[in-house]
Amino acid sequence: MQRRMFVSLIAAAAAMSFGAGAAHAADPVKIGFIVKQPEEPWFQDEWKFADQAAKEKGFTLVKIGAQSGDKVITAIDNLAAQKAQGFVICTPDVKLGPGIVAKAKADGLKMMTVDDRLVDGTGKPIESVPHMGISASKIGNQVGQALADEIKKRGWDMKEVGAIKVSFEQLPTAHDRTSGAVETLTAAGFPAANIIDAPQAKTDTENAFNAANIAITKNPQFKHWVAFGLNDEAALGATRAAEGRGFKADNMIAVGIGGSESAINEFKKPSATGFFGTVLISPKRHGYETSLDMYTWITEGKAPPPLTLTTGALMERGNYEEVRKQMGL
Ligand code: FCA
């Protein structure tokens, strides 16, 4: 009896020294989180919430920034060499889809995508890879509605308003977001001819600034401007370009998508800027939940849901703290 107790004590001590989660004690869980633009606050936030999941569950999170296809491939190889079992990725280019899937398979890693969904050679989403993204068209509709409401509130004549559509057509979620905004804006009576396409080369503030600058320069006929794009960086770039051309808060309404630090900093400025609002989306769901999904997949063999689309809520200068709190941020 005493001997048996001694043996089980030793077993318990051994299990403890390997850490919690005894079933995989010899094989610690390691998960990669690869993002395309690590400097962007949205991705910093995703990482922050992924870290929270890692802390709670006791796995190791490997955060990697990969701005090109080459870097993605190197990142996957590195993860395999470090004995990671899986990764979550927001790819720098969705067309890399088949290559990334093949690489993960060759290296024996589980993968799921976040934000930007991989496409195959014909441009169709790769449905075999679990994905969490935003409900892009609906959130675009919310942006368009916010713009239309504010134009009306200010009593502007829509004929005299230009709309900068900062576009990034090669990314399906970007296309869906801006199309949603256009749809709602025109349904509210905004003239389609006043929507000026401003294609950006990359989805950051600088490229949005350059794109918007050209749009404004080429269209001196407008008295007021509104702007939208796929994220806050697009709306901010357009805001800065408009400011440079003399269109400040009272003649510019930009609405972004995101609600991370770039937007908050803008709302915190002592006086209002042309960055009127943003549709807050959840970096917590996209960072915490995806990492947890991957952890469950690795430890219990239960694959994440094939497709999860998250929602957003409009927030403005006057209510951003409240709206963020409501979303648990
Ligand atoms: C895309 C955009 C990001 C963010 C994310 C949810 O990846 O590039 O800015 O909006 O979707």
Coordinates of C-alpha atoms and ligand atoms in Angstrom, one line a residue:
M1 CA 0.0 0.0 0.0
Q2 CA 2.7 2.4 1.0
R3 CA 4.8 1.4 -1.9
R4 CA 1.9 2.0 -4.4
M5 CA 1.4 5.5 -3.0
F6 CA 5.1 6.2 -3.4
V7 CA 5.0 5.1 -7.0
S8 CA 2.1 7.3 -7.8
L9 CA 3.7 10.2 -6.1
I10 CA 6.8 9.7 -8.4
A11 CA 4.5 9.6 -11.4
A12 CA 2.7 12.8 -10.3
A13 CA 6.0 14.6 -9.8
A14 CA 7.3 13.4 -13.2
A15 CA 4.1 14.7 -14.9
M16 CA 4.5 18.0 -13.1
S17 CA 8.1 18.4 -14.1
F18 CA 7.0 18.1 -17.8
G19 CA 4.5 20.8 -17.3
A20 CA 0.8 20.8 -17.5
G21 CA -1.2 18.9 -20.2
A22 CA 0.3 15.5 -19.3
A23 CA -0.9 13.9 -22.5
H24 CA 1.6 15.9 -24.6
A25 CA 4.2 16.4 -21.9
A26 CA 7.0 15.1 -24.0
D27 CA 6.0 17.1 -27.0
P28 CA 5.4 20.8 -26.0
V29 CA 2.9 22.6 -28.2
K30 CA 4.4 25.2 -30.4
I31 CA 2.3 27.4 -32.8
G32 CA 3.5 29.9 -35.4
F33 CA 1.6 33.1 -36.1
I34 CA 2.7 34.6 -39.4
V35 CA 1.5 38.1 -40.4
K36 CA 2.0 40.0 -43.6
Q37 CA 2.5 43.5 -42.1
P38 CA 3.9 43.2 -38.5
E39 CA 4.2 47.0 -38.2
E40 CA 0.5 47.5 -38.6
P41 CA -1.4 47.9 -35.2
W42 CA -4.1 45.5 -36.2
F43 CA -1.5 42.7 -36.5
Q44 CA 0.3 43.8 -33.3
D45 CA -3.1 43.4 -31.6
E46 CA -3.7 40.0 -33.1
W47 CA -0.3 38.9 -31.8
K48 CA -1.1 40.3 -28.4
F49 CA -4.3 38.3 -28.1
A50 CA -2.6 35.2 -29.5
D51 CA 0.0 35.6 -26.7
Q52 CA -2.8 35.7 -24.2
A53 CA -4.1 32.3 -25.5
A54 CA -0.5 30.9 -25.3
K55 CA -0.2 32.0 -21.7
E56 CA -3.5 30.6 -20.7
K57 CA -2.9 27.2 -22.4
G58 CA 0.8 27.0 -21.8
F59 CA 1.9 26.7 -25.4
T60 CA 4.8 28.5 -27.2
L61 CA 3.8 31.1 -29.7
V62 CA 6.3 31.9 -32.5
K63 CA 5.5 35.3 -34.0
I64 CA 6.8 35.9 -37.5
G65 CA 6.5 38.8 -39.9
A66 CA 6.5 37.7 -43.6
Q67 CA 6.1 40.4 -46.2
S68 CA 6.9 38.2 -49.2
G69 CA 6.3 34.7 -50.5
D70 CA 9.9 33.8 -49.9
K71 CA 9.7 34.8 -46.3
V72 CA 6.5 32.7 -45.8
I73 CA 8.3 29.6 -47.1
T74 CA 11.3 30.3 -44.9
A75 CA 9.0 30.9 -41.9
I76 CA 7.2 27.5 -42.4
D77 CA 10.6 25.7 -42.7
N78 CA 11.8 27.4 -39.6
L79 CA 8.7 26.4 -37.7
A80 CA 9.1 22.8 -38.8
A81 CA 12.8 22.8 -37.7
Q82 CA 11.7 24.1 -34.3
K83 CA 9.2 21.2 -34.1
A84 CA 6.1 23.4 -34.2
Q85 CA 2.9 21.5 -34.9
G86 CA 0.9 24.2 -36.7
F87 CA 0.5 27.8 -37.6
V88 CA -2.0 30.6 -38.2
I89 CA -1.2 32.9 -41.2
C90 CA -2.3 36.2 -42.8
T91 CA -0.4 35.8 -46.0
P92 CA 1.3 38.7 -47.9
D93 CA -0.4 37.5 -51.1
V94 CA -3.5 35.2 -51.3
K95 CA -2.4 33.8 -54.7
L96 CA 0.5 32.0 -52.9
G97 CA -2.3 29.7 -51.6
P98 CA -1.4 26.4 -53.3
G99 CA 2.3 26.9 -52.6
I100 CA 1.7 27.6 -48.9
V101 CA -0.7 24.6 -48.6
A102 CA 1.9 22.3 -50.3
K103 CA 4.7 23.6 -48.1
A104 CA 2.8 23.1 -44.8
K105 CA 1.8 19.6 -45.9
A106 CA 5.4 18.7 -46.8
D107 CA 6.6 19.9 -43.4
G108 CA 3.8 18.2 -41.6
L109 CA 2.2 21.3 -40.1
K110 CA -1.4 22.1 -39.6
M111 CA -2.5 25.5 -40.9
M112 CA -5.3 27.9 -40.7
T113 CA -5.7 31.4 -42.3
V114 CA -6.8 34.6 -40.7
D115 CA -8.0 37.9 -42.3
D116 CA -7.0 37.1 -45.9
R117 CA -8.2 33.8 -47.4
L118 CA -6.0 31.9 -49.7
V119 CA -7.1 31.3 -53.3
D120 CA -6.3 28.6 -55.8
G121 CA -5.0 29.0 -59.4
T122 CA -8.5 30.0 -60.6
G123 CA -9.0 32.6 -57.9
K124 CA -11.4 30.5 -55.8
P125 CA -11.0 30.3 -52.0
I126 CA -9.2 27.2 -50.8
E127 CA -11.9 25.7 -48.7
S128 CA -9.8 22.9 -47.2
V129 CA -7.9 25.4 -45.1
P130 CA -9.9 26.6 -42.1
H131 CA -10.3 30.4 -42.1
M132 CA -11.4 33.3 -39.9
G133 CA -12.1 36.5 -41.7
I134 CA -14.4 39.5 -41.4
S135 CA -17.8 39.7 -43.0
A136 CA -16.3 42.0 -45.6
S137 CA -19.3 43.1 -47.7
K138 CA -21.5 43.7 -44.6
I139 CA -18.8 45.7 -42.9
G140 CA -18.3 47.7 -46.2
N141 CA -22.1 48.4 -46.1
Q142 CA -21.6 49.8 -42.6
V143 CA -18.9 52.1 -43.9
G144 CA -21.0 53.3 -46.8
Q145 CA -24.0 53.9 -44.4
A146 CA -21.8 55.9 -42.0
L147 CA -20.6 58.1 -44.8
A148 CA -24.1 58.6 -46.3
D149 CA -25.5 59.5 -42.9
E150 CA -22.8 62.0 -42.1
I151 CA -23.0 63.6 -45.6
K152 CA -26.8 64.1 -45.0
K153 CA -26.3 65.3 -41.5
R154 CA -23.9 68.0 -42.8
G155 CA -26.4 69.0 -45.5
W156 CA -23.9 68.6 -48.3
D157 CA -25.1 68.5 -51.8
M158 CA -24.0 65.0 -53.0
K159 CA -23.3 66.4 -56.5
E160 CA -20.5 68.5 -55.0
V161 CA -18.9 65.6 -53.0
G162 CA -16.2 63.3 -54.3
A163 CA -15.6 59.9 -52.8
I164 CA -12.1 58.5 -52.7
K165 CA -12.2 54.7 -53.0
V166 CA -8.8 53.5 -51.9
S167 CA -8.7 50.2 -53.6
F168 CA -6.6 47.0 -53.5
E169 CA -8.4 44.8 -56.0
Q170 CA -6.0 41.8 -55.8
L171 CA -7.2 41.0 -52.3
P172 CA -10.7 39.6 -52.3
T173 CA -11.6 40.8 -48.8
A174 CA -10.5 44.3 -49.9
H175 CA -12.6 44.2 -53.0
D176 CA -15.6 43.0 -51.0
R177 CA -15.2 45.7 -48.3
T178 CA -15.0 48.6 -50.8
S179 CA -17.7 47.2 -53.0
G180 CA -20.0 47.0 -50.0
A181 CA -19.3 50.6 -49.2
V182 CA -20.0 51.7 -52.8
E183 CA -23.2 49.7 -52.9
T184 CA -24.6 51.4 -49.8
L185 CA -23.3 54.8 -50.7
T186 CA -25.0 54.8 -54.1
A187 CA -28.2 53.2 -52.7
A188 CA -28.3 56.3 -50.5
G189 CA -28.3 58.5 -53.6
F190 CA -24.6 59.2 -54.0
P191 CA -23.7 59.7 -57.7
A192 CA -21.6 56.7 -58.9
A193 CA -19.7 59.0 -61.2
N194 CA -18.3 60.9 -58.2
I195 CA -16.6 57.8 -56.8
I196 CA -12.9 58.1 -57.7
D197 CA -10.9 54.9 -57.8
A198 CA -7.5 55.3 -56.0
P199 CA -5.6 52.1 -56.4
Q200 CA -2.9 51.5 -53.8
A201 CA 0.2 49.4 -54.3
K202 CA 0.4 48.2 -50.7
T203 CA -2.2 48.3 -47.9
D204 CA -0.4 50.8 -45.7
T205 CA -0.9 54.5 -45.0
E206 CA 1.9 55.7 -47.3
N207 CA 0.5 54.0 -50.3
A208 CA -3.0 55.1 -49.5
F209 CA -1.8 58.7 -49.1
N210 CA -0.1 58.6 -52.6
A211 CA -3.2 57.0 -54.2
A212 CA -5.6 59.6 -52.6
N213 CA -3.3 62.5 -53.5
I214 CA -3.6 61.7 -57.2
A215 CA -7.4 61.3 -56.9
I216 CA -7.8 64.7 -55.3
T217 CA -5.4 66.5 -57.7
K218 CA -7.1 65.1 -60.7
N219 CA -10.6 66.2 -59.5
P220 CA -10.5 69.8 -58.5
Q221 CA -14.3 70.1 -59.2
F222 CA -15.4 68.8 -55.8
K223 CA -16.2 71.0 -52.8
H224 CA -16.1 68.2 -50.2
W225 CA -14.6 64.7 -50.0
V226 CA -15.3 61.4 -48.3
A227 CA -13.0 58.4 -48.3
F228 CA -13.0 54.7 -47.6
G229 CA -10.8 51.7 -48.2
L230 CA -10.0 48.2 -46.8
N231 CA -8.6 49.4 -43.4
D232 CA -7.8 52.3 -41.2
E233 CA -4.5 52.9 -42.9
A234 CA -6.4 53.5 -46.2
A235 CA -8.8 56.0 -44.6
L236 CA -5.9 57.7 -42.7
G237 CA -3.7 58.0 -45.9
A238 CA -6.7 59.7 -47.6
T239 CA -7.3 61.9 -44.6
R240 CA -3.6 63.1 -44.6
A241 CA -3.7 63.7 -48.4
A242 CA -6.9 65.7 -48.1
E243 CA -5.5 67.8 -45.3
G244 CA -2.5 68.6 -47.5
R245 CA -4.9 69.9 -50.1
G246 CA -6.9 72.0 -47.6
F247 CA -9.8 69.6 -46.9
K248 CA -9.8 69.4 -43.1
A249 CA -12.4 68.0 -40.7
D250 CA -15.3 70.1 -41.9
N251 CA -14.8 69.1 -45.6
M252 CA -13.6 65.6 -45.3
I253 CA -15.3 62.4 -43.9
A254 CA -13.1 59.3 -43.9
V255 CA -14.3 56.0 -42.4
G256 CA -11.9 53.2 -41.9
I257 CA -12.1 49.5 -40.9
G258 CA -10.1 48.3 -37.9
G259 CA -10.3 50.4 -34.8
S260 CA -6.8 49.6 -33.5
E261 CA -4.2 52.1 -32.4
S262 CA -4.0 54.0 -35.6
A263 CA -7.7 55.0 -35.3
I264 CA -7.6 55.6 -31.5
N265 CA -4.6 57.9 -31.9
E266 CA -6.6 59.9 -34.4
F267 CA -9.6 60.1 -32.1
K268 CA -7.4 61.2 -29.2
K269 CA -6.2 64.3 -31.0
P270 CA -7.4 67.5 -29.3
S271 CA -9.5 68.5 -32.4
A272 CA -11.3 66.4 -34.9
T273 CA -9.6 65.5 -38.2
G274 CA -11.1 64.2 -41.4
F275 CA -10.9 60.7 -40.0
F276 CA -14.5 60.6 -38.9
G277 CA -15.0 57.0 -37.8
T278 CA -14.1 53.4 -38.3
V279 CA -15.9 50.0 -38.1
L280 CA -14.3 48.3 -35.2
I281 CA -13.4 44.7 -35.8
S282 CA -12.1 42.2 -33.3
P283 CA -8.4 41.5 -33.1
K284 CA -9.2 39.4 -30.0
R285 CA -11.3 37.0 -32.0
H286 CA -8.8 36.9 -34.8
G287 CA -5.8 36.5 -32.6
Y288 CA -7.0 34.6 -29.5
E289 CA -9.6 32.4 -31.0
T290 CA -7.6 31.3 -34.0
S291 CA -4.6 30.4 -31.8
L292 CA -6.9 28.5 -29.5
D293 CA -8.5 26.7 -32.5
M294 CA -5.1 25.6 -33.6
Y295 CA -4.2 24.5 -30.1
T296 CA -7.3 22.4 -29.8
W297 CA -6.6 20.9 -33.3
I298 CA -3.1 19.9 -32.2
T299 CA -3.9 18.6 -28.8
E300 CA -7.4 17.0 -29.4
G301 CA -7.4 16.4 -33.1
K302 CA -10.5 18.6 -33.6
A303 CA -10.2 20.8 -36.7
P304 CA -11.3 24.4 -36.5
P305 CA -14.6 25.4 -38.2
P306 CA -14.0 25.7 -42.0
L307 CA -15.2 29.3 -42.1
T308 CA -15.8 31.9 -39.4
L309 CA -16.8 35.4 -40.4
T310 CA -16.7 38.1 -37.7
T311 CA -18.8 41.3 -37.4
G312 CA -18.0 44.9 -36.7
A313 CA -19.4 48.0 -35.1
L314 CA -19.1 51.6 -36.1
M315 CA -17.2 53.8 -33.7
E316 CA -16.5 57.5 -33.7
R317 CA -14.5 60.1 -31.9
G318 CA -17.2 60.5 -29.3
N319 CA -17.9 56.9 -28.4
Y320 CA -14.8 54.8 -29.2
E321 CA -14.0 53.9 -25.7
E322 CA -17.6 52.6 -25.1
V323 CA -17.7 50.7 -28.3
R324 CA -14.4 49.0 -27.7
K325 CA -15.5 48.0 -24.2
Q326 CA -18.7 46.5 -25.7
M327 CA -16.5 44.3 -27.9
G328 CA -14.4 43.2 -24.9
L329 CA -11.3 45.3 -25.9
Ligands
FCA1 C1 -6.6 42.6 -44.0 C2 -6.1 44.0 -44.0 C3 -5.8 44.4 -42.5 C4 -7.0 44.1 -41.6 C5 -7.3 42.6 -41.8 C6 -8.6 42.2 -41.0 O1 -5.5 41.7 -43.8 O2 -4.9 44.2 -44.7 O3 -5.5 45.7 -42.4 O4 -8.1 44.8 -42.0 O5 -7.6 42.3 -43.1

